[in-house]
Coordinates of C-alpha atoms in Angstrom, one line a residue:
X20 CA -6.6 -13.7 3.3
X21 CA -4.3 -16.8 4.1
X22 CA -0.9 -16.7 4.7
X23 CA -0.4 -19.6 1.8
X24 CA -2.8 -17.6 -0.6
X25 CA -1.1 -14.1 -0.2
X26 CA 2.3 -16.2 -1.4
X27 CA 0.8 -17.7 -4.1
X28 CA 0.4 -14.0 -5.3
X29 CA 3.7 -12.5 -4.6
X30 CA 5.3 -15.1 -6.4
X31 CA 2.3 -14.4 -9.2
X32 CA 3.9 -11.3 -9.8
X33 CA 8.0 -12.1 -9.2
X34 CA 7.2 -14.4 -11.8
X35 CA 5.2 -11.3 -13.8
X36 CA 8.3 -9.1 -13.2
X37 CA 11.0 -11.2 -14.4
X38 CA 13.9 -9.7 -13.3
X39 CA 15.8 -10.5 -9.7
X40 CA 16.8 -7.4 -8.6
X41 CA 13.2 -5.5 -9.2
X42 CA 12.4 -1.7 -7.5
X43 CA 9.7 -2.5 -4.8
X44 CA 7.3 0.4 -3.2
X45 CA 5.0 -1.1 -0.2
X46 CA 3.1 1.9 0.8
X47 CA 1.1 1.3 3.4
X48 CA 3.4 -1.8 4.2
X49 CA 2.4 -1.8 8.5
X50 CA 5.2 -4.1 10.0
X51 CA 6.3 -5.2 6.5
X52 CA 4.8 -8.8 6.1
X53 CA 4.2 -8.5 2.5
X54 CA 7.7 -6.6 1.5
X55 CA 9.5 -9.9 3.5
X56 CA 7.4 -12.2 1.6
X57 CA 8.8 -10.2 -1.6
X58 CA 12.1 -10.6 -0.5
X59 CA 12.6 -14.5 1.0
X60 CA 11.3 -14.5 -3.7
X61 CA 14.0 -11.8 -4.3
X62 CA 16.6 -11.7 -2.1
X63 CA 18.1 -9.1 -4.2
X64 CA 15.6 -6.8 -4.2
X65 CA 15.1 -2.8 -4.0
X66 CA 12.7 -2.7 -1.4
X67 CA 11.5 0.5 -0.3
X68 CA 8.7 1.1 2.4
X69 CA 6.4 3.3 3.7
X70 CA 4.8 3.8 7.5
X71 CA 2.4 7.1 8.9
X72 CA 1.3 4.9 11.8
X73 CA 3.9 4.9 15.2
X74 CA 2.5 1.5 16.2
X75 CA 3.1 -0.3 13.0
X76 CA 6.2 1.7 12.2
X77 CA 7.4 0.3 16.0
X78 CA 6.3 -3.6 15.1
X79 CA 8.5 -3.1 11.4
X80 CA 11.2 -2.1 13.0
X81 CA 10.7 -5.3 15.7
X82 CA 10.1 -7.8 13.2
X83 CA 12.2 -7.3 9.7
X84 CA 15.7 -8.0 12.7
X85 CA 18.5 -8.8 10.1
X86 CA 16.1 -7.6 7.1
X87 CA 16.4 -4.8 7.8
X88 CA 19.3 -3.4 6.6
X89 CA 17.8 -4.9 3.2
X90 CA 14.9 -2.0 2.9
X91 CA 14.2 1.3 3.4
X92 CA 11.9 2.2 5.8
X93 CA 10.4 5.9 5.5
X94 CA 7.9 6.8 8.6
X95 CA 6.0 8.8 6.3
X96 CA 2.4 9.1 4.7
X97 CA 2.2 9.0 0.7
X98 CA 0.0 11.2 -0.6
X99 CA -1.1 14.7 -3.2
X100 CA 1.4 16.6 -0.8
X101 CA 3.7 17.2 1.0
X102 CA 3.9 18.6 4.6
X103 CA 1.8 17.2 8.0
X104 CA -1.9 15.2 7.4
X105 CA -4.0 14.2 9.6
X106 CA -4.1 10.4 10.5
X107 CA -7.4 8.2 11.4
X108 CA -5.4 5.5 13.5
X109 CA -7.9 1.8 13.6
X110 CA -8.2 -0.4 16.4
X111 CA -10.1 -2.7 17.3
X112 CA -12.6 -4.7 20.0
X113 CA -11.7 -7.5 21.9
X114 CA -9.4 -9.8 20.5
X115 CA -8.9 -6.9 18.0
X116 CA -7.9 -5.1 20.6
X117 CA -4.2 -2.6 18.7
X118 CA -6.2 -3.7 15.7
X119 CA -3.7 -1.2 13.5
X120 CA -3.9 -2.0 9.5
X121 CA -6.8 0.1 8.6
X122 CA -6.1 3.5 9.3
X123 CA -6.0 6.0 6.8
X124 CA -5.4 9.7 5.5
X125 CA -9.3 9.5 5.2
X126 CA -11.9 9.8 7.1
X127 CA -13.7 6.2 7.6
X128 CA -17.5 5.9 6.6
X129 CA -18.5 2.8 5.4
X130 CA -16.2 1.0 7.1
X131 CA -18.0 1.3 10.2
X132 CA -21.0 -0.7 9.7
X133 CA -19.0 -2.6 7.2
X134 CA -16.7 -4.2 9.8
X135 CA -18.8 -3.6 13.6
X136 CA -15.5 -4.3 15.6
X137 CA -13.2 -2.0 13.9
X138 CA -13.2 1.8 15.8
X139 CA -10.5 4.6 15.0
X140 CA -9.2 6.1 17.3
X141 CA -8.4 10.3 17.5
X142 CA -6.3 11.5 14.4
X143 CA -3.1 12.6 14.6
X144 CA -0.3 14.7 12.9
X145 CA 2.0 12.7 10.6
X146 CA 4.3 14.0 7.7
X147 CA 3.1 13.5 4.0
X148 CA 5.3 13.2 1.0
X149 CA 4.2 13.4 -2.5
X150 CA 5.5 10.2 -4.3
X151 CA 7.0 12.2 -7.4
X152 CA 9.0 14.3 -4.3
X153 CA 10.0 11.4 -3.1
X154 CA 11.2 9.2 -5.9
X155 CA 13.5 12.8 -7.3
X156 CA 15.0 13.1 -3.9
X157 CA 15.8 10.0 -4.3
X158 CA 17.6 9.7 -7.8
X159 CA 14.8 6.7 -8.5
X160 CA 13.4 6.8 -12.2
X161 CA 11.6 3.9 -12.5
X162 CA 9.8 1.2 -10.2
X163 CA 8.6 -2.3 -11.5
X164 CA 6.2 -2.6 -8.5
X165 CA 4.0 -0.8 -6.6
X166 CA 2.1 -3.0 -3.6
X167 CA -0.1 -0.5 -2.6
X168 CA -2.8 -0.6 0.8
X169 CA -3.5 2.7 1.8
X170 CA -7.2 2.3 2.7
X171 CA -9.0 4.4 0.2
X172 CA -6.1 6.9 0.0
X173 CA -5.7 5.4 -3.6
X174 CA -6.3 8.2 -5.2
X175 CA -4.1 10.6 -3.1
X176 CA -1.2 8.4 -3.9
X177 CA -1.9 8.7 -7.6
X178 CA -2.5 13.0 -7.5
X179 CA 1.2 12.5 -6.1
X180 CA 3.1 9.8 -8.4
X181 CA 1.4 11.0 -12.0
X182 CA 5.7 11.6 -13.0
X183 CA 6.9 8.1 -11.6
X184 CA 3.3 6.2 -12.2
X185 CA 4.1 6.6 -16.6
X186 CA 7.3 4.9 -15.4
X187 CA 5.7 1.8 -12.9
X188 CA 5.0 -1.3 -14.5
X189 CA 2.7 -2.6 -12.2
X190 CA 0.4 -1.6 -9.4
X191 CA -1.2 -3.8 -6.8
X192 CA -3.5 -2.2 -4.5
X193 CA -7.3 -2.6 -3.2
X194 CA -10.0 -1.8 -4.3
X195 CA -14.2 -1.0 -2.8
X196 CA -17.2 0.1 -4.4
X197 CA -18.5 0.6 -0.8
X198 CA -16.8 3.3 0.2
X199 CA -14.9 2.5 2.7
X200 CA -13.3 5.4 3.6
X201 CA -14.6 9.5 2.4
X202 CA -13.6 9.7 -0.9
X203 CA -12.7 6.7 -1.8
X204 CA -12.3 5.8 -5.8
X205 CA -14.1 2.4 -7.1
X206 CA -12.1 0.7 -9.6
X207 CA -13.6 2.2 -12.5
X208 CA -12.5 5.5 -11.1
X209 CA -9.0 4.3 -10.2
X210 CA -8.7 3.5 -13.8
X211 CA -9.6 6.2 -15.2
X212 CA -6.5 7.6 -13.5
X213 CA -4.7 5.4 -14.6
X214 CA -5.1 5.5 -18.8
X215 CA -2.4 3.6 -19.0
X216 CA -2.4 1.0 -16.9
X217 CA -5.3 -2.5 -17.7
X218 CA -6.1 -4.3 -15.0
X219 CA -4.3 -8.4 -15.1
X220 CA -5.6 -10.2 -12.2
X221 CA -8.5 -9.4 -9.7
X222 CA -8.4 -10.8 -6.3
X223 CA -12.5 -10.4 -5.0
X224 CA -13.1 -10.7 -0.7
X225 CA -16.8 -9.6 0.4
X226 CA -17.1 -5.6 0.2
X227 CA -13.2 -4.6 -1.2
X228 CA -11.2 -6.9 -2.7
X229 CA -7.8 -6.2 -4.7
X230 CA -6.4 -5.8 -8.0
X231 CA -3.1 -6.0 -10.1
X232 CA -3.0 -3.5 -12.4
X233 CA -0.4 -3.3 -15.9
X234 CA 0.6 -0.4 -17.6
X235 CA 0.1 -0.9 -20.7
X236 CA 2.7 1.8 -22.3
X237 CA 6.4 -0.2 -21.1

């Protein structure tokens, strides 16, 4: 997505949040670009970022500079369990070498045919946490926005966060009907796991897209 278009999406979400200091979770934050955009628009936002890929986490720390003091980075994967889990780091061919934007705790499937320039390195072991447990330990009872880019592991995040998701206002997540990763759920199945949420905006882009969901019970 074009950076200008991306910023417009962030502005749209900020207007919906209608709050100067929202609690925002960036799950699968990579180098923190999205978190940084939110921080520019909402300087008083409480930002919590999660990234299990050590390469991306290193770039996050390097890129954030002074902004790093205004957000919390946890170098873990969010899933349905606590402990260690296999993570499949992505890479790329030629000009896309060092491509770390497609890694997942789910094994790649159709992504290999839909994006032939993407490849995956042998899995590595990373720490993983349940969202409910992480929030309980952090003393967080409500979330205004979860910005989720977990490459097919949406169901895992939801399974480990049933309690806090009941107290989450908005979720922005990727979706695809092409099972790019093994066990990846299509949007209709994700919505079945989130019965109190309804779709606000859909952002299609080829074989995958993004969707903004609102918790209608809050």
